[in-house]
Amino acid sequence: MAESNPAVAVKRSASAGLSAISAEAIEGLTELDELERVYQQLCDEEKQVESELEALISQQGNIETKMLALQRMGPNLQLIEGDATQLSGMITFTCSLAENVSSKVRQLDLAKNRLYQAIQRADDILDLKFCTDGVQTALRNEDYEQAAAHVHRYLSLDQSVIELSRQGGESSAVDASLALLQEAEQRLKALVKERLDQAIADGDLAQVERFFKIFPLLGLHDQGLARFAQYLCAQLAKKAEENLLLAVGGELGERRAALIFADTLTLLLEGIARIVETHQPIVETYYGPGRLYTLIKHLQVECDRQAEKVVDKFIQQRDYQNKFQIVQSSMMRSMSTEKIEPRELDPVLLEVTVMNSRAELYLRFLRRRITADFEVGDATAPKSTVQEHQQSLEKLLTHCLLSRNMQELIGYYIPMEEYYMRESVNKAVAMDTYEKGQLTSSMVDDCFYIVKKCISRALSSSSIDCLCAMINHATSVLESDFREVLYNKLRQGFPATTLQDIQRGVSSAVSLMQTSLQQGKFNTLGIESAEDAKASFLVTLNNVEVCSENIITLKKNLESDCSKLFSQGFGSGEQAQAKIDSCLSDLVSTSSKFKDLLQEGLTELNNTAIKPQVKPWISNFLSISHNIEEDEFNEYEANDPWVQQFIVNLEQLMAEFKAGLSPVIYDTLTSLMTSLISLEMEKTVLKCTFSRLGGLQFDKELRSLVTYLTTVTTWTIRDKFARLTQMATILNLERVTEILDYWGPNSGPLTWRLTPAEVRQVLALRIDFRSEDIKRLRL
Amino acid sequence: MQEMANGKMHFSAPVSKDRIISKFPKWYTPQACLQMKDHWHTRVKTACQDRTTRNVGMKMSKVVVVGDLYVGKTCLINRFCKDMFDRDYKATIGVDFEIERFELSGVPYSLQIWDTAGQEKFKCIASTYYRGAQVIIIVFDLADIRTLEHTRQWLQEAMRENDPGSCFIFLVGTKRDLLSSAECHRTERDAVKMASEMQAEFWSVSSKTGENVREFFFRVAALAFEGSMLRDLEGAGSHSHIGAGDLIRIDQGTAEEPKAKSVKKLSCC
Ligand SMILES: Nc1nc2c(ncn2[C@@H]2O[C@H](COP(=O)(O)OP(=O)(O)O)[C@@H](O)[C@H]2O)c(=O)[nH]1
Ligand SMILES: [Mg+2]
């Protein structure tokens, strides 16, 4: 479309006149070729110019129409211009008019405001008078609520207005009123305080509430709250002391006695919660929102005092500190004179977690209430106030003595719970028993029972840090201590079979003794009986597997327990979840360490118990000639020379493991075994020679073997035997070249696992195949 | 080395620009440092260029910060992780933790930093996190010489849960903004002595001004990263053996038996 491109057109005309070829150039031409070429070029150019011209001409009509339209528009434009000027004039006029009016409105507004202020002031002065009179009457009638309402009215008057009024004409009258009012205010304040104190001393709730409601009217919010709290605290203290006395007094049923301090603490905290519930409405109504914090701060002082008494008594009566010290010293030195039975710690550990969970519950209640109250109170407050309130709430909750006391109790609890866990696990290991016919021994169940119990107890404290600490301890106990126990058992190895023992006879027993003595220890297990050692090894493998499963289950259960805890609002810190996640992921990673151990154990079993047996059975294959003719083939048909016996042997060998191992482990073991068989078979087959019928025989044998192995494992055998099967296929060929029917493009769905070199090697096993034919083969 | 099994760690956003470490970070003082070299270990460098290394998922090391109450542990972590400094003191309760993500030589890497409470009553909580730490940071207050003396105790407690030589140890003096340069010089000399006794690397920082804080954590990240990479590279081959001959095993022709009865004690990590 270069024709319609004006840039090109311009360039062309500017650079070389009408044509790209100058007239001189044409004249200078002598050759015909040249001339023709130039002529052609000129013709092209001419065509181009013509089409350009045509395009331009075709546009002419269009342009003319447009021009006409433009010309017709001319007069209209002039009209529009006139209208616009007129409009602008009108707007200017309206504008100045509006400004004029609005300034007048402003003046009016000002006047109106002043008027209002004047009325307000008159009202205030009237009010002042009214209040003065009212307060006197009310006081005389002992109607303190009314009096307080008058004082409140006075206090909410604009003080500057009163000041102005005093300077004005009627100063003396106002002055007198003011003086009277102020005096009345002071009198009322003193009176109300006195009456409230009296009511508190009398323990008269109705009167307490009556005067408590008057305080905010006199602007005495904090004093009112403090006094009210004082009353509540007194009530609280009385009740708490009674309860504690009852608790230490005894005479309780066994069941209640075990948790008596936790119960006492619960009563205390529930009592405070009830007080807050009961009195929050009155505070909110008469003192406004945002004041609950102040009230609770006062109450918390008493709560702390009473809670500490309970905790002190608990420590004293339960011998808590002493128990802790014994535990600590026996953990530091494993040989300690004094030792506590883990079972003895059960009640005290439980009681501490209950106490802590009650405290957490209570603090959570306070947090919810105070936060909600602040939210209403601070709805319009600046951000800094909101933050300040949040911080003081945080400080109240985390630094109150109750919290600190609980932190200390938990601080002792964790090492004791750790001790409980370690000791109990050690015991479970020491008392490990296993009954014939069972797959696992008692210590696995016992150990996980203990670990679960300890973590659950920590969880029941509702303290996330406490729970995390115990999860960490559990991880350590499982991964180091318990795994070590299982590892050491596996390290004893799986003894060789009895048959071999008999074959070796006395000499092995002697060498066994020697090794034991050389290593400076003499393990009775070594001589006791090989049967026991075998069982022990298999049971340990099962144990290891169950451990790895149990850890995963434990983690899952803990996860759901924790999410329950979080959904109840515990551990509100944003970190709590992340901490738990991290600790749980450490825990669950130990599961794979048990899996590794299992794998190692199975490899060992395969190497020591299966390989030495299976290898000679496979070597027997060598003594069965596969270079056979019809007679022998039929003979083999009638009396199977090898594979049936091999299968029977395998069946016998594995029976012991099938009975002694869990299905999953047994399956893995058979998988190891089949790999071993296929590998050994391959090596063996390559050492044989085959006739055509020998190849067929081998094919039959292999089929029997694969069929058998398929029935004993859930793993796919075919894949493991793919190479052998392909070897059988090769050994079964009629002619060397027949391989080409299966090779390369003819392989169809078959994927060759043998390299060309290996194919040749297998072909060479056939005595009737000529090596020249094999060499000639293009693979 | 631990990989978060939990899926959350994997799909995270790219590492922020100021957490990319390409040049090997340097020590604070050659008198007390864990390594003198100024470049990545060649095997690690090669491994980093390998694409499979980059795709193994988020690697993470555990860092535990210990030291007396009030020496500035929390401030040190907050300065680095949140770039803020709070003048008001808030005692840490139990433990806190942060995850800081880095990219080292193109490989994503995280530090899981546990901030512990210095108070005695929280030790039972904090100490359960010592186990399996790759880095132990012992903090003291440069302006309070007693806190330096206590660092030995802290190290001992932290190492009780770990194999010797399995962790990188850092000794960090904080609040250097409070000291004149002469005072600082004197205390640092003592600290360097202490550090070399502990086989720790010494750093002197201020969380208030931020001086050396970033450099310090970069160094921590680099050494931890390199250490765990090397461990992974070596770790592949060395496995302990079960039943490598003990009491009951009856040798079948002693000649066949492998000589190396490597009964290596299984230890954590
Ligand atoms: N001047 C100064 N003060 C610091 C520095 N680091 C911490 N602090 C202050 O020391 C106090 C204790 O710090 P914190 O990190 O809470 O100590 P922690 O108990 O070890 O966690 C706080 O009041 C901080 O403001 C610092 O580098 N310089
Ligand atoms: Mg702190």
PDB file of N, CA and C in Angstrom, chain B residues 158-231:
ATOM      1  N   ALA B 158      22.287 -24.246  77.389  1.00  0.00           N
ATOM      2  CA  ALA B 158      21.802 -24.481  76.027  1.00  0.00           C
ATOM      3  C   ALA B 158      22.461 -25.713  75.420  1.00  0.00           C
ATOM      4  N   MET B 159      23.748 -25.913  75.755  1.00  0.00           N
ATOM      5  CA  MET B 159      24.471 -27.027  75.136  1.00  0.00           C
ATOM      6  C   MET B 159      24.135 -28.358  75.776  1.00  0.00           C
ATOM      7  N   ARG B 160      23.510 -28.300  76.945  1.00  0.00           N
ATOM      8  CA  ARG B 160      23.121 -29.535  77.601  1.00  0.00           C
ATOM      9  C   ARG B 160      22.195 -30.349  76.684  1.00  0.00           C
ATOM     10  N   GLU B 161      21.428 -29.667  75.859  1.00  0.00           N
ATOM     11  CA  GLU B 161      20.452 -30.334  75.007  1.00  0.00           C
ATOM     12  C   GLU B 161      20.995 -30.608  73.599  1.00  0.00           C
ATOM     13  N   ASN B 162      22.215 -30.213  73.333  1.00  0.00           N
ATOM     14  CA  ASN B 162      22.736 -30.348  71.973  1.00  0.00           C
ATOM     15  C   ASN B 162      24.092 -31.029  71.972  1.00  0.00           C
ATOM     16  N   ASP B 163      24.410 -31.658  70.864  1.00  0.00           N
ATOM     17  CA  ASP B 163      25.713 -32.290  70.748  1.00  0.00           C
ATOM     18  C   ASP B 163      26.782 -31.218  70.609  1.00  0.00           C
ATOM     19  N   PRO B 164      27.903 -31.447  71.248  1.00  0.00           N
ATOM     20  CA  PRO B 164      28.978 -30.448  71.086  1.00  0.00           C
ATOM     21  C   PRO B 164      29.355 -30.347  69.605  1.00  0.00           C
ATOM     22  N   GLY B 165      29.565 -29.130  69.181  1.00  0.00           N
ATOM     23  CA  GLY B 165      29.966 -28.929  67.790  1.00  0.00           C
ATOM     24  C   GLY B 165      28.814 -28.947  66.809  1.00  0.00           C
ATOM     25  N   SER B 166      27.593 -29.134  67.300  1.00  0.00           N
ATOM     26  CA  SER B 166      26.473 -29.194  66.366  1.00  0.00           C
ATOM     27  C   SER B 166      25.834 -27.826  66.138  1.00  0.00           C
ATOM     28  N   CYS B 167      26.241 -26.818  66.916  1.00  0.00           N
ATOM     29  CA  CYS B 167      25.606 -25.506  66.764  1.00  0.00           C
ATOM     30  C   CYS B 167      26.655 -24.417  66.529  1.00  0.00           C
ATOM     31  N   PHE B 168      26.179 -23.368  65.870  1.00  0.00           N
ATOM     32  CA  PHE B 168      26.971 -22.149  65.794  1.00  0.00           C
ATOM     33  C   PHE B 168      26.631 -21.302  67.014  1.00  0.00           C
ATOM     34  N   ILE B 169      27.657 -20.809  67.676  1.00  0.00           N
ATOM     35  CA  ILE B 169      27.402 -20.017  68.874  1.00  0.00           C
ATOM     36  C   ILE B 169      27.843 -18.573  68.633  1.00  0.00           C
ATOM     37  N   PHE B 170      26.962 -17.661  68.967  1.00  0.00           N
ATOM     38  CA  PHE B 170      27.281 -16.243  68.838  1.00  0.00           C
ATOM     39  C   PHE B 170      27.169 -15.586  70.204  1.00  0.00           C
ATOM     40  N   LEU B 171      28.119 -14.722  70.489  1.00  0.00           N
ATOM     41  CA  LEU B 171      28.065 -13.929  71.713  1.00  0.00           C
ATOM     42  C   LEU B 171      27.823 -12.489  71.290  1.00  0.00           C
ATOM     43  N   VAL B 172      26.707 -11.925  71.729  1.00  0.00           N
ATOM     44  CA  VAL B 172      26.337 -10.594  71.254  1.00  0.00           C
ATOM     45  C   VAL B 172      26.218  -9.623  72.412  1.00  0.00           C
ATOM     46  N   GLY B 173      26.979  -8.533  72.335  1.00  0.00           N
ATOM     47  CA  GLY B 173      26.853  -7.455  73.308  1.00  0.00           C
ATOM     48  C   GLY B 173      25.907  -6.401  72.756  1.00  0.00           C
ATOM     49  N   THR B 174      24.919  -5.998  73.558  1.00  0.00           N
ATOM     50  CA  THR B 174      23.940  -5.017  73.073  1.00  0.00           C
ATOM     51  C   THR B 174      24.143  -3.667  73.759  1.00  0.00           C
ATOM     52  N   LYS B 175      23.348  -2.732  73.308  1.00  0.00           N
ATOM     53  CA  LYS B 175      23.281  -1.376  73.904  1.00  0.00           C
ATOM     54  C   LYS B 175      24.618  -0.629  73.781  1.00  0.00           C
ATOM     55  N   ARG B 176      25.320  -0.825  72.693  1.00  0.00           N
ATOM     56  CA  ARG B 176      26.611  -0.149  72.586  1.00  0.00           C
ATOM     57  C   ARG B 176      26.440   1.348  72.494  1.00  0.00           C
ATOM     58  N   ASP B 177      25.217   1.803  72.172  1.00  0.00           N
ATOM     59  CA  ASP B 177      24.970   3.247  72.132  1.00  0.00           C
ATOM     60  C   ASP B 177      25.102   3.889  73.512  1.00  0.00           C
ATOM     61  N   LEU B 178      25.036   3.086  74.561  1.00  0.00           N
ATOM     62  CA  LEU B 178      25.101   3.643  75.914  1.00  0.00           C
ATOM     63  C   LEU B 178      26.546   3.852  76.390  1.00  0.00           C
ATOM     64  N   LEU B 179      27.492   3.359  75.618  1.00  0.00           N
ATOM     65  CA  LEU B 179      28.877   3.390  76.089  1.00  0.00           C
ATOM     66  C   LEU B 179      29.725   4.381  75.296  1.00  0.00           C
ATOM     67  N   SER B 180      30.675   4.958  75.990  1.00  0.00           N
ATOM     68  CA  SER B 180      31.669   5.762  75.279  1.00  0.00           C
ATOM     69  C   SER B 180      32.573   4.796  74.528  1.00  0.00           C
ATOM     70  N   SER B 181      33.296   5.314  73.544  1.00  0.00           N
ATOM     71  CA  SER B 181      34.066   4.376  72.730  1.00  0.00           C
ATOM     72  C   SER B 181      35.175   3.719  73.554  1.00  0.00           C
ATOM     73  N   ALA B 182      35.675   4.448  74.575  1.00  0.00           N
ATOM     74  CA  ALA B 182      36.721   3.861  75.417  1.00  0.00           C
ATOM     75  C   ALA B 182      36.158   2.705  76.236  1.00  0.00           C
ATOM     76  N   GLU B 183      34.989   2.968  76.835  1.00  0.00           N
ATOM     77  CA  GLU B 183      34.342   1.912  77.633  1.00  0.00           C
ATOM     78  C   GLU B 183      34.045   0.696  76.762  1.00  0.00           C
ATOM     79  N   CYS B 184      33.488   1.018  75.612  1.00  0.00           N
ATOM     80  CA  CYS B 184      33.095  -0.023  74.677  1.00  0.00           C
ATOM     81  C   CYS B 184      34.308  -0.881  74.340  1.00  0.00           C
ATOM     82  N   HIS B 185      35.410  -0.217  74.086  1.00  0.00           N
ATOM     83  CA  HIS B 185      36.628  -0.903  73.702  1.00  0.00           C
ATOM     84  C   HIS B 185      37.052  -1.888  74.789  1.00  0.00           C
ATOM     85  N   ARG B 186      36.975  -1.409  76.031  1.00  0.00           N
ATOM     86  CA  ARG B 186      37.404  -2.226  77.153  1.00  0.00           C
ATOM     87  C   ARG B 186      36.505  -3.479  77.289  1.00  0.00           C
ATOM     88  N   THR B 187      35.189  -3.227  77.276  1.00  0.00           N
ATOM     89  CA  THR B 187      34.260  -4.357  77.445  1.00  0.00           C
ATOM     90  C   THR B 187      34.396  -5.352  76.299  1.00  0.00           C
ATOM     91  N   GLU B 188      34.570  -4.810  75.111  1.00  0.00           N
ATOM     92  CA  GLU B 188      34.687  -5.695  73.952  1.00  0.00           C
ATOM     93  C   GLU B 188      35.892  -6.615  74.079  1.00  0.00           C
ATOM     94  N   ARG B 189      36.964  -6.071  74.698  1.00  0.00           N
ATOM     95  CA  ARG B 189      38.159  -6.893  74.849  1.00  0.00           C
ATOM     96  C   ARG B 189      37.855  -8.100  75.747  1.00  0.00           C
ATOM     97  N   ASP B 190      37.131  -7.843  76.828  1.00  0.00           N
ATOM     98  CA  ASP B 190      36.724  -8.944  77.709  1.00  0.00           C
ATOM     99  C   ASP B 190      35.835  -9.931  76.975  1.00  0.00           C
ATOM    100  N   ALA B 191      34.906  -9.344  76.194  1.00  0.00           N
ATOM    101  CA  ALA B 191      33.928 -10.189  75.502  1.00  0.00           C
ATOM    102  C   ALA B 191      34.616 -11.081  74.472  1.00  0.00           C
ATOM    103  N   VAL B 192      35.602 -10.527  73.783  1.00  0.00           N
ATOM    104  CA  VAL B 192      36.324 -11.315  72.783  1.00  0.00           C
ATOM    105  C   VAL B 192      37.000 -12.503  73.451  1.00  0.00           C
ATOM    106  N   LYS B 193      37.550 -12.236  74.643  1.00  0.00           N
ATOM    107  CA  LYS B 193      38.187 -13.322  75.381  1.00  0.00           C
ATOM    108  C   LYS B 193      37.186 -14.421  75.715  1.00  0.00           C
ATOM    109  N   MET B 194      36.051 -13.958  76.217  1.00  0.00           N
ATOM    110  CA  MET B 194      34.986 -14.903  76.569  1.00  0.00           C
ATOM    111  C   MET B 194      34.545 -15.694  75.341  1.00  0.00           C
ATOM    112  N   ALA B 195      34.387 -14.970  74.235  1.00  0.00           N
ATOM    113  CA  ALA B 195      33.906 -15.612  73.008  1.00  0.00           C
ATOM    114  C   ALA B 195      34.874 -16.692  72.546  1.00  0.00           C
ATOM    115  N   SER B 196      36.165 -16.403  72.602  1.00  0.00           N
ATOM    116  CA  SER B 196      37.076 -17.421  72.082  1.00  0.00           C
ATOM    117  C   SER B 196      37.130 -18.610  73.025  1.00  0.00           C
ATOM    118  N   GLU B 197      36.889 -18.343  74.302  1.00  0.00           N
ATOM    119  CA  GLU B 197      36.796 -19.450  75.250  1.00  0.00           C
ATOM    120  C   GLU B 197      35.622 -20.365  74.890  1.00  0.00           C
ATOM    121  N   MET B 198      34.526 -19.722  74.506  1.00  0.00           N
ATOM    122  CA  MET B 198      33.306 -20.475  74.181  1.00  0.00           C
ATOM    123  C   MET B 198      33.325 -21.013  72.767  1.00  0.00           C
ATOM    124  N   GLN B 199      34.320 -20.625  71.994  1.00  0.00           N
ATOM    125  CA  GLN B 199      34.335 -20.908  70.557  1.00  0.00           C
ATOM    126  C   GLN B 199      33.105 -20.317  69.903  1.00  0.00           C
ATOM    127  N   ALA B 200      32.898 -19.069  70.272  1.00  0.00           N
ATOM    128  CA  ALA B 200      31.746 -18.348  69.737  1.00  0.00           C
ATOM    129  C   ALA B 200      32.243 -17.185  68.897  1.00  0.00           C
ATOM    130  N   GLU B 201      31.344 -16.644  68.096  1.00  0.00           N
ATOM    131  CA  GLU B 201      31.674 -15.455  67.332  1.00  0.00           C
ATOM    132  C   GLU B 201      31.107 -14.246  68.056  1.00  0.00           C
ATOM    133  N   PHE B 202      31.943 -13.226  68.191  1.00  0.00           N
ATOM    134  CA  PHE B 202      31.505 -12.054  68.942  1.00  0.00           C
ATOM    135  C   PHE B 202      30.959 -10.959  68.034  1.00  0.00           C
ATOM    136  N   TRP B 203      29.863 -10.330  68.496  1.00  0.00           N
ATOM    137  CA  TRP B 203      29.323  -9.153  67.815  1.00  0.00           C
ATOM    138  C   TRP B 203      28.954  -8.102  68.850  1.00  0.00           C
ATOM    139  N   SER B 204      29.087  -6.842  68.431  1.00  0.00           N
ATOM    140  CA  SER B 204      28.739  -5.730  69.297  1.00  0.00           C
ATOM    141  C   SER B 204      27.711  -4.885  68.553  1.00  0.00           C
ATOM    142  N   VAL B 205      26.528  -4.724  69.133  1.00  0.00           N
ATOM    143  CA  VAL B 205      25.431  -4.083  68.389  1.00  0.00           C
ATOM    144  C   VAL B 205      24.672  -3.085  69.252  1.00  0.00           C
ATOM    145  N   SER B 206      23.827  -2.320  68.582  1.00  0.00           N
ATOM    146  CA  SER B 206      22.857  -1.493  69.304  1.00  0.00           C
ATOM    147  C   SER B 206      21.503  -1.637  68.621  1.00  0.00           C
ATOM    148  N   SER B 207      20.539  -2.079  69.370  1.00  0.00           N
ATOM    149  CA  SER B 207      19.199  -2.213  68.798  1.00  0.00           C
ATOM    150  C   SER B 207      18.546  -0.853  68.709  1.00  0.00           C
ATOM    151  N   LYS B 208      19.017   0.059  69.522  1.00  0.00           N
ATOM    152  CA  LYS B 208      18.421   1.391  69.510  1.00  0.00           C
ATOM    153  C   LYS B 208      18.763   2.109  68.211  1.00  0.00           C
ATOM    154  N   THR B 209      20.060   2.127  67.875  1.00  0.00           N
ATOM    155  CA  THR B 209      20.468   2.806  66.642  1.00  0.00           C
ATOM    156  C   THR B 209      20.423   1.852  65.455  1.00  0.00           C
ATOM    157  N   GLY B 210      20.384   0.575  65.741  1.00  0.00           N
ATOM    158  CA  GLY B 210      20.385  -0.416  64.654  1.00  0.00           C
ATOM    159  C   GLY B 210      21.782  -0.800  64.202  1.00  0.00           C
ATOM    160  N   GLU B 211      22.776  -0.226  64.823  1.00  0.00           N
ATOM    161  CA  GLU B 211      24.155  -0.476  64.412  1.00  0.00           C
ATOM    162  C   GLU B 211      24.495  -1.981  64.451  1.00  0.00           C
ATOM    163  N   ASN B 212      24.988  -2.477  63.338  1.00  0.00           N
ATOM    164  CA  ASN B 212      25.453  -3.880  63.197  1.00  0.00           C
ATOM    165  C   ASN B 212      24.373  -4.952  63.303  1.00  0.00           C
ATOM    166  N   VAL B 213      23.134  -4.564  63.532  1.00  0.00           N
ATOM    167  CA  VAL B 213      22.095  -5.576  63.765  1.00  0.00           C
ATOM    168  C   VAL B 213      21.863  -6.404  62.504  1.00  0.00           C
ATOM    169  N   ARG B 214      21.694  -5.694  61.390  1.00  0.00           N
ATOM    170  CA  ARG B 214      21.446  -6.377  60.125  1.00  0.00           C
ATOM    171  C   ARG B 214      22.642  -7.235  59.726  1.00  0.00           C
ATOM    172  N   GLU B 215      23.821  -6.659  59.847  1.00  0.00           N
ATOM    173  CA  GLU B 215      25.041  -7.386  59.496  1.00  0.00           C
ATOM    174  C   GLU B 215      25.138  -8.670  60.311  1.00  0.00           C
ATOM    175  N   PHE B 216      24.797  -8.521  61.590  1.00  0.00           N
ATOM    176  CA  PHE B 216      24.868  -9.681  62.480  1.00  0.00           C
ATOM    177  C   PHE B 216      23.934 -10.803  62.018  1.00  0.00           C
ATOM    178  N   PHE B 217      22.668 -10.460  61.787  1.00  0.00           N
ATOM    179  CA  PHE B 217      21.721 -11.517  61.415  1.00  0.00           C
ATOM    180  C   PHE B 217      22.029 -12.111  60.032  1.00  0.00           C
ATOM    181  N   PHE B 218      22.562 -11.294  59.162  1.00  0.00           N
ATOM    182  CA  PHE B 218      22.972 -11.827  57.857  1.00  0.00           C
ATOM    183  C   PHE B 218      24.070 -12.870  58.033  1.00  0.00           C
ATOM    184  N   ARG B 219      24.979 -12.547  58.916  1.00  0.00           N
ATOM    185  CA  ARG B 219      26.071 -13.479  59.205  1.00  0.00           C
ATOM    186  C   ARG B 219      25.516 -14.788  59.785  1.00  0.00           C
ATOM    187  N   VAL B 220      24.577 -14.631  60.710  1.00  0.00           N
ATOM    188  CA  VAL B 220      23.940 -15.810  61.310  1.00  0.00           C
ATOM    189  C   VAL B 220      23.281 -16.658  60.221  1.00  0.00           C
ATOM    190  N   ALA B 221      22.508 -15.978  59.382  1.00  0.00           N
ATOM    191  CA  ALA B 221      21.786 -16.704  58.337  1.00  0.00           C
ATOM    192  C   ALA B 221      22.767 -17.423  57.415  1.00  0.00           C
ATOM    193  N   ALA B 222      23.839 -16.723  57.035  1.00  0.00           N
ATOM    194  CA  ALA B 222      24.784 -17.309  56.078  1.00  0.00           C
ATOM    195  C   ALA B 222      25.480 -18.536  56.670  1.00  0.00           C
ATOM    196  N   LEU B 223      25.947 -18.405  57.913  1.00  0.00           N
ATOM    197  CA  LEU B 223      26.658 -19.541  58.506  1.00  0.00           C
ATOM    198  C   LEU B 223      25.715 -20.727  58.730  1.00  0.00           C
ATOM    199  N   ALA B 224      24.502 -20.420  59.201  1.00  0.00           N
ATOM    200  CA  ALA B 224      23.543 -21.505  59.439  1.00  0.00           C
ATOM    201  C   ALA B 224      23.183 -22.197  58.134  1.00  0.00           C
ATOM    202  N   PHE B 225      22.968 -21.385  57.121  1.00  0.00           N
ATOM    203  CA  PHE B 225      22.608 -21.915  55.806  1.00  0.00           C
ATOM    204  C   PHE B 225      23.719 -22.800  55.263  1.00  0.00           C
ATOM    205  N   GLU B 226      24.932 -22.263  55.291  1.00  0.00           N
ATOM    206  CA  GLU B 226      26.058 -23.021  54.750  1.00  0.00           C
ATOM    207  C   GLU B 226      26.258 -24.323  55.527  1.00  0.00           C
ATOM    208  N   GLY B 227      26.138 -24.188  56.854  1.00  0.00           N
ATOM    209  CA  GLY B 227      26.297 -25.367  57.706  1.00  0.00           C
ATOM    210  C   GLY B 227      25.285 -26.442  57.364  1.00  0.00           C
ATOM    211  N   SER B 228      24.037 -26.027  57.185  1.00  0.00           N
ATOM    212  CA  SER B 228      23.017 -27.056  56.951  1.00  0.00           C
ATOM    213  C   SER B 228      23.138 -27.628  55.545  1.00  0.00           C
ATOM    214  N   MET B 229      23.587 -26.789  54.603  1.00  0.00           N
ATOM    215  CA  MET B 229      23.807 -27.310  53.249  1.00  0.00           C
ATOM    216  C   MET B 229      24.912 -28.357  53.267  1.00  0.00           C
ATOM    217  N   LEU B 230      25.991 -28.038  53.958  1.00  0.00           N
ATOM    218  CA  LEU B 230      27.110 -28.974  54.011  1.00  0.00           C
ATOM    219  C   LEU B 230      26.691 -30.273  54.682  1.00  0.00           C
ATOM    220  N   ARG B 231      25.908 -30.126  55.740  1.00  0.00           N
ATOM    221  CA  ARG B 231      25.449 -31.319  56.451  1.00  0.00           C
ATOM    222  C   ARG B 231      24.602 -32.184  55.519  1.00  0.00           C
TER     223      ARG B 231
END
